[in-house]
Every structure is written in structure tokens, then in C-alpha cells.
CSV table of C-alpha atoms in Angstrom, one decimal:
chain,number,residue,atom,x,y,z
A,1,UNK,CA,0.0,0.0,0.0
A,2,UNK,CA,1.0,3.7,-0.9
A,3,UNK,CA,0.3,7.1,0.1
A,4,UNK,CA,0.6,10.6,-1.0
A,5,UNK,CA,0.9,12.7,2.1
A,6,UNK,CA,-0.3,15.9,0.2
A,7,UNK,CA,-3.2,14.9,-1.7
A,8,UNK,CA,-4.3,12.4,0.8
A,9,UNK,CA,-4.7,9.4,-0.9
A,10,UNK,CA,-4.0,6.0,-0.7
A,11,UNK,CA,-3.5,3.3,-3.4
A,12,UNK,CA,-2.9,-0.5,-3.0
A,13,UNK,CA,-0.9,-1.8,-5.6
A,14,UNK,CA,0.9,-0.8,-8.8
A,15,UNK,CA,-2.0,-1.5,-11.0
A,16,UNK,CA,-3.6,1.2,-9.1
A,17,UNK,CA,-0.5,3.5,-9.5
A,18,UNK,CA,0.1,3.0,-13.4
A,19,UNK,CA,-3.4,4.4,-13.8
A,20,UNK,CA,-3.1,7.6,-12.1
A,21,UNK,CA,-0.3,8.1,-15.1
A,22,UNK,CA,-1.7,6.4,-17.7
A,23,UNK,CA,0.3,8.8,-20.6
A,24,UNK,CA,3.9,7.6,-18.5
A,25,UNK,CA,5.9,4.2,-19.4
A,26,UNK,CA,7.2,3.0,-16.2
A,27,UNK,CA,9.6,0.4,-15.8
A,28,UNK,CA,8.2,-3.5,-16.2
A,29,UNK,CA,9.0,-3.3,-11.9
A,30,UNK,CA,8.6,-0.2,-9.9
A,31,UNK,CA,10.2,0.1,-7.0
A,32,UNK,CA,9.9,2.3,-3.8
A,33,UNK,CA,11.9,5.1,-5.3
A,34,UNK,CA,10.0,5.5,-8.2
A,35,UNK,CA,6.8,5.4,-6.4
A,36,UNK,CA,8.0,8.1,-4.1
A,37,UNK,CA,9.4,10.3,-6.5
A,38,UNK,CA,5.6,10.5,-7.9
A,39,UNK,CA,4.4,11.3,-4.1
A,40,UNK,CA,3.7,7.8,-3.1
A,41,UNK,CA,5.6,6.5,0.2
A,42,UNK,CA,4.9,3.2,1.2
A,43,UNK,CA,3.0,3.0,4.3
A,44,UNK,CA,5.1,1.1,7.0
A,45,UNK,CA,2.9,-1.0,9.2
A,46,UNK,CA,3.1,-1.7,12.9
A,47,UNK,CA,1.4,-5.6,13.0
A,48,UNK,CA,0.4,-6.7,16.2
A,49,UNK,CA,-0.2,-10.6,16.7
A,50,UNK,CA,-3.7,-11.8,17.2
A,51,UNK,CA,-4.5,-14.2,19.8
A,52,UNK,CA,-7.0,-16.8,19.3
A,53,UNK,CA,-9.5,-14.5,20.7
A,54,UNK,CA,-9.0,-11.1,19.6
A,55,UNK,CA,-9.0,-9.6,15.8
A,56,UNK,CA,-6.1,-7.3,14.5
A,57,UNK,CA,-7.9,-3.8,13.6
A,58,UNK,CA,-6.0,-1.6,11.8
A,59,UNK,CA,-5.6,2.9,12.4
A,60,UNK,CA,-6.2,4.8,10.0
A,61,UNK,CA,-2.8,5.9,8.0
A,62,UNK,CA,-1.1,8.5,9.8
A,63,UNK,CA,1.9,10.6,8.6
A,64,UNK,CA,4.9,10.1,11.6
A,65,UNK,CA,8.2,11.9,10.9
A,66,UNK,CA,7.4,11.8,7.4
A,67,UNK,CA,6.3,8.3,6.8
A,68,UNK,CA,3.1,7.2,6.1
A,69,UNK,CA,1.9,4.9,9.3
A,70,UNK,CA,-0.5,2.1,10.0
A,71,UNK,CA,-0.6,0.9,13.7
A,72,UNK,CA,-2.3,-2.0,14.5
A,73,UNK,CA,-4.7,-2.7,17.4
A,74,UNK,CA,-6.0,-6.0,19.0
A,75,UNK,CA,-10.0,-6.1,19.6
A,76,UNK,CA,-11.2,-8.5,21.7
A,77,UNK,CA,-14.1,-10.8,19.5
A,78,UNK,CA,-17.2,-11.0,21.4
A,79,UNK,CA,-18.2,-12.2,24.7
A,80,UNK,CA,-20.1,-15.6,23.2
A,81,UNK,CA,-17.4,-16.2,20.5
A,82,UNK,CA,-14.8,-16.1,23.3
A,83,UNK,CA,-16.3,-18.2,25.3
A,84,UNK,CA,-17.0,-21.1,22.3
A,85,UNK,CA,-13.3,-20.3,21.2
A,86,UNK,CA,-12.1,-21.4,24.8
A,87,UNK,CA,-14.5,-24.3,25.3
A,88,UNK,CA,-12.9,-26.1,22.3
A,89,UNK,CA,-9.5,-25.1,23.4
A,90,UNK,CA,-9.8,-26.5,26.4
A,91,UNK,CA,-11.5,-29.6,24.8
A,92,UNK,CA,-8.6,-29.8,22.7
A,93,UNK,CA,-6.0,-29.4,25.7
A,94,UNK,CA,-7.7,-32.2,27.7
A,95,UNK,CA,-7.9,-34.6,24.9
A,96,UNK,CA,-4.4,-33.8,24.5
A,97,UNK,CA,-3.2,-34.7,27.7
A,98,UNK,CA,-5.1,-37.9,28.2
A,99,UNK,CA,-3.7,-39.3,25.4
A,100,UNK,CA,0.3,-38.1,25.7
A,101,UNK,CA,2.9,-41.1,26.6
A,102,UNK,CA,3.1,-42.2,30.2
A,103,UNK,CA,6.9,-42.8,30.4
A,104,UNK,CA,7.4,-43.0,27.0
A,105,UNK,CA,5.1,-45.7,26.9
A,106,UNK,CA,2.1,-45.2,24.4
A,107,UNK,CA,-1.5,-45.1,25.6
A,108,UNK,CA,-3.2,-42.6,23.4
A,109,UNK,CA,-5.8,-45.4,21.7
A,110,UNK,CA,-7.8,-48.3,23.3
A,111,UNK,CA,-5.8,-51.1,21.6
A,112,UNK,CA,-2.3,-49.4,23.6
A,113,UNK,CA,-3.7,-50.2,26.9
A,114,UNK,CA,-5.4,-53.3,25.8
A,115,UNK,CA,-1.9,-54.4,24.8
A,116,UNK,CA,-0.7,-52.9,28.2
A,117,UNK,CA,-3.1,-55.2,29.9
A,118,UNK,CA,-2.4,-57.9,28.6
A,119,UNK,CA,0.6,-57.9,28.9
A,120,UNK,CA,-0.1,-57.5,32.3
A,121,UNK,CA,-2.2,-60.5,32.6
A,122,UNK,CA,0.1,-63.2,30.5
A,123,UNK,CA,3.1,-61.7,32.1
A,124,UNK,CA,4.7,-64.6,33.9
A,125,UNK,CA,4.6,-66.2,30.2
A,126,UNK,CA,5.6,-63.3,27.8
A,127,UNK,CA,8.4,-62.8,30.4
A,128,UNK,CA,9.8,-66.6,30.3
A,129,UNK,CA,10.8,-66.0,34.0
A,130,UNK,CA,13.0,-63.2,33.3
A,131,UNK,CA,11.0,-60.6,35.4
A,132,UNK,CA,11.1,-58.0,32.1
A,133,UNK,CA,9.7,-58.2,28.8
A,134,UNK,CA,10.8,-56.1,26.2
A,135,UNK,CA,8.8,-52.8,24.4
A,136,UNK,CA,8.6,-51.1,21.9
A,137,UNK,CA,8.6,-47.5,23.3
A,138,UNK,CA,6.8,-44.4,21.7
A,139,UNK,CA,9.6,-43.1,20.3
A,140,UNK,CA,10.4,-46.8,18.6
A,141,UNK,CA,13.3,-47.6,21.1
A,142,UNK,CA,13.4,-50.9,22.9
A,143,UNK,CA,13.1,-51.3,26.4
A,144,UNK,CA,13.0,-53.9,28.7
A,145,UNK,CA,9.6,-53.1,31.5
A,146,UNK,CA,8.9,-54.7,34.6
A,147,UNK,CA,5.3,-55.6,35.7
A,148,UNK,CA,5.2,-52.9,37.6
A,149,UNK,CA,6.5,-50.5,34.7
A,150,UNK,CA,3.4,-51.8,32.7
A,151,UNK,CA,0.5,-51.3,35.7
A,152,UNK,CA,2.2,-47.7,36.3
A,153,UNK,CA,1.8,-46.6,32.9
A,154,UNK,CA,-2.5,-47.9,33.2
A,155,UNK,CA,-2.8,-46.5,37.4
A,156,UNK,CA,-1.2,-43.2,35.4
A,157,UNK,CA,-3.1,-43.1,32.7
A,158,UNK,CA,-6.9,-43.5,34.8
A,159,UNK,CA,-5.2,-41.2,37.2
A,160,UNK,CA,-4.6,-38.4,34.3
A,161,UNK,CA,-7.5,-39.1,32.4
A,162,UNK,CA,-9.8,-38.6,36.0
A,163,UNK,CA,-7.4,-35.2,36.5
A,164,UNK,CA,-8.1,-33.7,33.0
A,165,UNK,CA,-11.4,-34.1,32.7
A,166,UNK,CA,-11.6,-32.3,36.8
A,167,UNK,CA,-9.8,-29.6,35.7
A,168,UNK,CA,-11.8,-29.3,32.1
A,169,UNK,CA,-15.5,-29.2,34.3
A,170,UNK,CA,-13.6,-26.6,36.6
A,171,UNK,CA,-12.2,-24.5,33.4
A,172,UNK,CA,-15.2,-24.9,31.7
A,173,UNK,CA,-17.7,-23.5,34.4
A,174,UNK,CA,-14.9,-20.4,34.6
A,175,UNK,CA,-15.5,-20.0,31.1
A,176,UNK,CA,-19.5,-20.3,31.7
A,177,UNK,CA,-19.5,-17.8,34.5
A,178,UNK,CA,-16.6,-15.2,32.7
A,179,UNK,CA,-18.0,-11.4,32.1
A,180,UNK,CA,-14.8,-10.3,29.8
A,181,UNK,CA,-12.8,-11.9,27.4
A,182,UNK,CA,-10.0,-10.9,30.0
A,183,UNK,CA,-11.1,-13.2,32.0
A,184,UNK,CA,-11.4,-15.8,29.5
A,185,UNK,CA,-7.8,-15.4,28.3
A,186,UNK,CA,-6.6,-16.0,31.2
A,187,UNK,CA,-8.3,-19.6,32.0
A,188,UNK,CA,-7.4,-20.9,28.7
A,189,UNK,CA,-3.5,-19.8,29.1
């Protein structure tokens, strides 16, 4: 984007610019320099980063030392959207955290800890007395687990599941009962 400080006027591209001078041959590229020396600066923007619940709004330009300015602003998106914006983020989180690796030992699908119990069960046999067995860990290493290795990864994994879904009821009535999407923000960081 461009602007001409003196007559007040913005353009957009160099589409725009080449038909304010329709009788001059510009170059196949224009560049800054030539844009400027026809009265058009490029307007520098200040970008702010929008967060999940807010929208980037952008000033109006306006001329600092010289140079044509946009500043951005963050607007907070309303007061219902918020809240559905946070319920499913902390959705998301919880399903998250159920289903990370307990030790490095995969549990994130029903068939991990149905392997992990039985495993448990037939241990005696699968270990052929040796008191370990050997798995496959989630990052692919091998690793020799103990019985109890195997029913700490299951106890943990009930354990975390029971947590996250505690603390996603106690988020989500925050959420339910939040006035601002201040407020909001804040529970789901």
C-alpha cells in the first residue's frame, strides 16, 4: 500500500499506480523510489499478533516523521465467541493430555492399553521368568519393563484421564460464568 501525504490518498498496488499516469511508461518493476518520486511512500505497518480471541484492527494511516503509518490494534471478538473459542481449546487441551505417553510408553488409543493389559495378565509367560519383557517404546526404542513399569503406565493413565477431565468441568464452568474476554484469556493460558 501507498500514500501521498499531500493529496491524501492511498493506493494499493501498482495496478492502481500506473493508472493515475496512464500517458507515463514506467519500468516492467517499480520500485519504492519510483513510487515516491511521484508522491507515493509506502506506508510502514506496525502488525500486532492476534491471539485466538482477539482480531487485528487496523488505524487509519497516519503521517509520523514523514512516513506514512499504519498501527495495529487488537480487539477482543465477542463475549459468546470467546467463550466457544475457549471451550474447544480446552477440549482440545484435555484430549491432548489424556492421550500423551506415560513414560514414554504409548497409551493414546484403546488397543495401547489393551496391549498394556495384557501384557499385564500373560506376564509370567511373555516374560519366560526373566522378570522384564521387552517394548517397543513411543519413540520406537526398545526397552526392557517390569510388571510394575506396565501397571504404572495404566494406574497413570486412569489417574490423568480422571485429572483432565476435573480440571476441564472446573475451566469450563470459569468460562461459563466469565463477564470479559479478559477473564477468559486467562483460564485458557
Amino acid at each position: 500500500m501507498y500514500y501521498n501525504i499531500e493529496e491524501n490518498k492511498k493506493i494499493n498496488n501498482n495496478i492502481e499506480f500506473r493508472e493515475l499516469f496512464p500517458n507515463i511508461v514506467f519500468p516492467k518493476i517499480l520500485t519504492d523510489g519510483i513510487m515516491e518520486e511521484y508522491g507515493y511512500k509506502k506506508v510502514i505497518v506496525n502488525q500486532v499478533t492476534s491471539t485466538l480471541l482477539t482480531t487485528v484492527v487496523d488505524s487509519e494511516i497516519e503521517v509520523i516523521d514523514g512516513i506514512p503509518t499504519i498501527n495495529q490494534s487488537l480487539v477482543y471478538k465477542p463475549i459468546y465467541e470467546c467463550k466457544e473459542i475457549a471451550l474447544g481449546t480446552i477440549k482440545t487441551k484435555r484430549e491432548e493430555s489424556i492421550i500423551e505417553p506415560i513414560n514414554n510408553i504409548q497409551v493414546s488409543t484403546l488397543q495401547d492399553r489393551e496391549n498394556i493389559q495384557g501384557s499385564i495378565d500373560y506376564f509370567d509367560i511373555l516374560s519366560q521368568g526373566k522378570g522384564v519383557i521387552t517394548w517397543t517404546m513411543n519413540d520406537n526404542t526398545e526397552q526392557e519393563l517390569s510388571l510394575e513399569d506396565l501397571k504404572d503406565a495404566l494406574d497413570d493413565y486412569i489417574i490423568r484421564k480422571a485429572q483432565s477431565f476435573v480440571e476441564y468441568q472446573t475451566k469450563k464452568q470459569l468460562i461459563e460464568n466469565a463477564t470479559t474476554a479478559e477473564e477468559i484469556e486467562s483460564i485458557i493460558l
